[in-house]
Amino acid sequence: MKKNKYISLLLAATLSLGTISCSDMLDEEPKSTLTPEFFQTAQGLQAGVISAYSGLKWLYGPDGALCFTVAGTDEFTSTNAMNGTLGSFDTYDNNLSSSNGSVANYWGNGLQFINTCNGAIQYGETASGLTDAERKALLAEAHFLRGYYYYLLTMYYGAVPLDLGSGKLKFNTTPTTTSVRDSRSDVLAAVIEDFTYAKENLLDKPSESGRVAKPAAMHFLAKAYLSRATMEGAQSSDYQSAYDEAMNLINNLANYGVSLTKDFANVNLEGHENDPEVLFNVQRTWTSSGPNLTFDESNDGSFAVSNKGNRANFYFTSGYENVKVQVGTSTKAVVPRNVTYQRPWRMIMPTKWLIFDAFADKVNDSRFDGSFRTEWLAGIDFTVKGRTVKTGSLAIKLSLNNTETTAAEDSVASTGVIYKPYALYYWGMLYNADGTYKNGDVQYIYPDLKKYDDTKRSNMNYDSNRPFILARLGETYLIAAEAAMYLNKKDKAKDLINVIRERAAYRSNLTDAEVAVRKAAMDITESNVTLDFILDERSRELCGESWRWIDLVRTGKLLERAKLYNLKAKANIKDFHLLRPIPQAQIDLLSDPSQKASYQNPNY
Amino acid sequence: MTFFMKNTNLIKPFGLLFLFCFIPFWAFSQNITVKGVVTDVNGESLLGVNVRQVGTAIGTVTDIEGRYSLQVKKDAKLLFSFVGYINQTVNVDGRTTINVSLKEDSKTLDEVVVVGYGTAKKSDVTGSIASINEKTLKEVPVSNIAQAMQGRIAGVQIQQTSTRPGGTSQIRVRGTRSLTASNDPLIIVDGIPFGGTFNDIAPDDIKSVDILKDASATAIYGSRGANGVILVTTNRGNYQKATVTYNGYAGFGNVAKKYEVFNAEEFLQMKSQPGTTWPLLSQEEEGKTNGTDTDWQDLMYETAIINSHDLSFKGGSENLSGSVGLGYYNETAVLPGQGYKRFSVRAAMDYKINNWLSFGLNTQNAFGITNGENANYMFNMLANSPLVAPYNEDGSIVKKPHDPREDSYSPLLAKDSSTWTQERKRISSLNSIYAEIKFLPELKYRVNVGLNYSHDDYGDFYSSESCFKSGGLSSASTSYTTQYNYAVENLLYFDKTFNQKHHLGATLMQSVEDTYYQYSSLAGSNMTADYMQFYNMGMAIDGVAVDASKQKYYRKSLLSYMGRLNYSYDSRYMATVTFRSDGSSVLSKGHKWHSYPAIALAWNAKNESFLKDNSWLDVLKVRVGYGQTSNQSVNPYSTLGSLSQNKYNYGNDYVYGYYVSSLPNPEVGWEYTTSYNAGIDWAVFGGRISGNFDVYLQKTHDLLVDQSLPASSGVSGTILVNVGKTENKGFEMALHSQNFVANKSGDFTWDTDFNLSLNRNKLIELNSGVTEDEGNGWFVGHPIDVIYDYKKIGIWQTAEATEAAKYSCKPGDIKIEDHNDDGKIDATDRYITGQFEPDFEFGFTNRFTYKNFDMDVVTYGQVGGTLVSTIHQPQAYINRLEGRRNNLKVDYWREDNPTNAFPRINSAMTDTYYSTLGYYSASYWKIKTITLGYTLPEKLISKLKISGLRFYVTCNNVATLFSPYMNNAGGVDPQPTGYFTTENGGGKQESRQLTVGMNTPPSRQFLFGINFKL
């Protein structure tokens, strides 16, 4: 009996151990991850808006993004180092296809953060825990960012879906494999609505650097109207609306704390990314003492994060390190790779048209010198033909006026490079007489776009940590001028353009009197005001600043100008290239065969 | 052929093992009485040994002191047989006293095997189970038993995942079946599910490993059985006198084969090729003048030192058995900064309180330190120019021997351990406790409680001066992983024989299992002082990154009920029926529970009356089985949807953002595998030759696959769906043969183990209608892991210039097969040109003894299959053939060398076709281990008052034969060095695949060991 008692006790004890096992053990409670319900809280909504800002890093700075925005235009073309899928944005060859990864970057990130903004807008109205001011700011920023992403998508891809699975402009929370694209005019209408909402609700001045405020909304609203005015769905009032929105900003600069920078050379200089001229930028973590790599999400050092680094500083940099001299038994770079002159990836180079036609005047107009580098200082001591060059003195010079020449004995026959004692390249070594590009080493040297120079990196091969400027007041004047031109107010257009041109006449080393003379020389008359002139002016002011491809598309000038000025694009570019291909993965993953069949843009 | 045998008991072992003839011969003569004692090799008497005159029914069994007495003919042969021991046949030769000592052999057919939730006699087993015992495992002295198991078991493929000390192995039982879920088998240690690695258990602590291969055997593990189950049993004490055992070895290892790269002369020849545009660097010019020819590998490689010591105490009394053990293992590598060390402590106790109650516990604790687990400077070493001097005139290291553009430091700096470290410290503790109550002789209750814990502390540091940072900012990172789980199992056993012929066994089980996991990591940049390494992350000048995606927690739970019924009739017909029901936390609500059935039948034909008296057939058993299992590898919380973090800053205000990266998924269930198995177990000639054959078919459906959603859904991540089917079918064979057996102690003996297995894997179906998923490398109708690429058919030769030009190629370029014959080479010319799965694999082990010497030779290999040598592909940068860096010494094309092996030197090479240079036949035959041992004679042993002492010398990684990769392409070893990761270079293989890359080369080791027993 005693034995049985123990047994039953033990059995009861062990069985009870086993039966703690009720089914609620099978319910899951995550602790280290967030689930989509987080978006219904105030904290979640604010985090959503932050992530939508951060998403822009993917679109401005990484490899593919840079090719996407400026290559293949009249301004910039590819070198022989940029080939394959990246180069196809310049050459419009078969690699510019639906399987091109850069095409998927814009499409995928755009829609991802549009949905995030949808969530913020949808739940932002009702979420508890927000003050009225916070709620207003949150909704306004979410509307602005959604408008911004949709504007990019529709300009690049044409029709894009407004319904992601849970209804038009609604936050999608269900796995869905169907999709219908909405027409560009519907999308632009939604964009204009979003920017309008943002303009009405944003603060006049940003509460912090990098946050969007009213001026940015006005700038992009004007740009959206101007875009629609020349595209499908155009409204007769669009030019006027564009003009009004831009002028509303220009006429009230003091209200918004916005102003033009005095010296063009400082507009894109590092450290000036949050100046009063800048209306909107993608923040990064540059400071004069170095970046905060943790938050920068660049690929530097041990902080390797996805592909969000800003490589604009590599892309436009020529191969200066390839100019070599004989030192003893070996050849050495006269300007070794260094952090001042950036990592020489030499991917994108200016077209001949940009350097010689757009910037025909490099004297009165300070913008060529403010945008490009043509001289490089020696990084080593070296001797050529008995002439010694010391570290820090001029080592490479690219002569663009072709006037500087020298005796034949100074040249090195095998390369054609002239040493006097610095290495002199002249423009004729870059281009053949017909404007085609020369191959070989000489192509290593071309004017470096220095707008993205970043000298505060800890290693010369690291990405840039500078904020990327997306809108600045200088462009607002040109938007207003363009609208005025279409409205036939050429005098207004002339005045607006002259503001920008006169600013460009200024150089810090000139006296006031000298500047005054140059300003006068820069001024244009009403008769100068044409669409082509405005596009040229945009190049002088904005070259390399990520909008050229869209600007040429919305003005209907891409084909004409790419064929005229971009010899690599000339051969292949066709009408259908006015739209980017829809990524193949998007189409492959659709489950409805009829949607699959009709989803792609024509000819891709 | 007939052999007349008198004094020796010989068989003909030559030629194919299963083709020898054996015809005994005996003459008639008078009866005599033979007496003797049967003992084991330690001199302990054996009770119940069967002694039988061969060819007759005359026989007896030994008594408690091992004595027997039998009347037989003068020239008779006696067969001594006993469960768990090798049969021995002895010629009487007129002797009247014959003492026999039997050798233990758990390979005999009546051994006890572990079947999961219990044990069974091998003769009663109905499923496909392979066992490997302690002795076999010890034949290959290595740091973990997975390595010792390689090539030893038919149907179990084991491949290393790293060539470095402390590396783990990938184990596949009967192929792969899952596309994205795990293909790893379930590991059970002493009855408790085990989440660690085999490094956590010292090989010396392991008594046996049993592998459940087919679903009729694995179905009792239900939702975790689909990939096979490995049951590890560790050593326990004994209820006898105390013993002290010491097993130890020490030795050294050297690089078995260096990577072949160009020497100075060959490098210059490459540099002088017309295709290269990379002139000599200034330091190379100097080296050329000075006649420098640096072999960077010689400068880097060191001698590895291996030490292993294991001490154990066992003993007990009638009711109590206990054991305690201590272990130490230390292995350094052939490259600086790499090594593995382990300290282990174990204890086991079993206590029989009375005749109905007993309990026991077992604890295994290990502390392991792995250094340099993946920090890699091989490229830095191999691509370095042989023309560059490694040292300055004053003896200091040349800091920047490379192209200044690469701005990287010399690999020799890696020898300075103060410049970098990578260290993982892992402590693990496996504990199991049981209690057993016998209610009735046939009814027993048992509770098992398992408590496991493991903790990993990882840290790395790379100083600015190391070759990993080359002057950039120093960096450090730390992380920890903690995992603990408990399992409680309640078991009820019933076992009874009715009417002598009906034997019924039943097992009922209920269990709960709960696993917790935590992981956290920090990374810092620019450390204040190098000597701090990673020990104070707060002093990282450029801040510390706490990446949200690298902080993890989960808990997962499993509730189970299981029932098993064994029935056998007259030891002739046997049936096992299993049923298990599992509920898991990781699945969607409403899909959490599933039940798994299995049935297996066996027919022991030998026990039928018509075979019972057959003199040469000892065992003939036929088995068939069917069962369903599944795969539980769904990550916790994956059905709930999740957010991802990104970062932003408003000026200097640093903030975190979140966005939806995966959507909730209400419908995920498990993937199921249905399997069929048929097998034959047999033994002939008194057990001299035994073996088994198995054929199987496994069908897996509702495969778990991560499905991407179109970007238009606004969510970038994937959702898990159940789609698709795969299939595995195959054949396995295991043979054990005693080619020579001893008549008397000291005679020459020779045993052979041979196994062979082949598996045919096939992807039957993907998502609806999809037949090719290029993104994941899956193709319906082909194995899961294939090579899908262009096919290199040679090199364009000078005479073919015109033809080559049609494809925009020049002589010296790779000639690609125009597979679709459309006159151009484009993406449509790619096709499946190879597969990872071999035609068949085999293992072949031979053991010899003569007098006090023993020797064993362990070999294994495979025939067929393709290996991917990533070092030959462009992403590794040491076979780009562009003349920029040093290159693998390959036979490249020149006008005066019209080879078809490798293309010309060409700076403008395109990567597109260079991947085709990395595919080779994966066939090889590896002589893994040769051991020569000497056991001290008994006389000496007893004088020394010890029970045993053996000395041995072992050579590990002796040779690799018949490897086309090594012989034709200069490969270092045909076995994989790791998973194909982005580190190797984002080429055309999938990250799940094991490839041969640029890793620490395998070493050949010489070990000297002692087995001592008191």
CSV table of C-alpha atoms in Angstrom, one decimal, chain B residues 771-772 777-791 817 819 829-836 866:
chain,number,residue,atom,x,y,z
B,771,THR,CA,9.3,25.5,-63.8
B,772,GLU,CA,12.4,27.6,-63.5
B,777,GLY,CA,18.6,28.3,-58.7
B,778,TRP,CA,15.7,25.9,-58.7
B,779,PHE,CA,14.6,24.0,-61.8
B,780,VAL,CA,11.7,21.5,-61.9
B,781,GLY,CA,12.8,18.1,-62.9
B,782,HIS,CA,16.3,18.5,-61.6
B,783,PRO,CA,18.0,18.2,-58.2
B,784,ILE,CA,17.6,21.1,-55.8
B,785,ASP,CA,21.3,22.1,-56.1
B,786,VAL,CA,22.5,22.3,-59.7
B,787,ILE,CA,24.9,24.3,-61.7
B,788,TYR,CA,23.0,26.5,-64.1
B,789,ASP,CA,25.4,28.4,-66.3
B,790,TYR,CA,27.1,28.6,-69.6
B,791,LYS,CA,29.1,25.6,-70.7
B,817,GLU,CA,28.7,26.2,-76.1
B,819,HIS,CA,23.5,25.6,-76.6
B,829,ASP,CA,22.5,29.5,-73.7
B,830,ARG,CA,22.7,28.7,-70.1
B,831,TYR,CA,21.5,25.4,-68.9
B,832,ILE,CA,22.0,22.8,-66.2
B,833,THR,CA,25.5,21.7,-66.7
B,834,GLY,CA,26.1,19.9,-63.4
B,835,GLN,CA,24.7,19.0,-60.0
B,836,PHE,CA,26.1,18.9,-56.5
B,866,THR,CA,30.2,18.7,-59.6
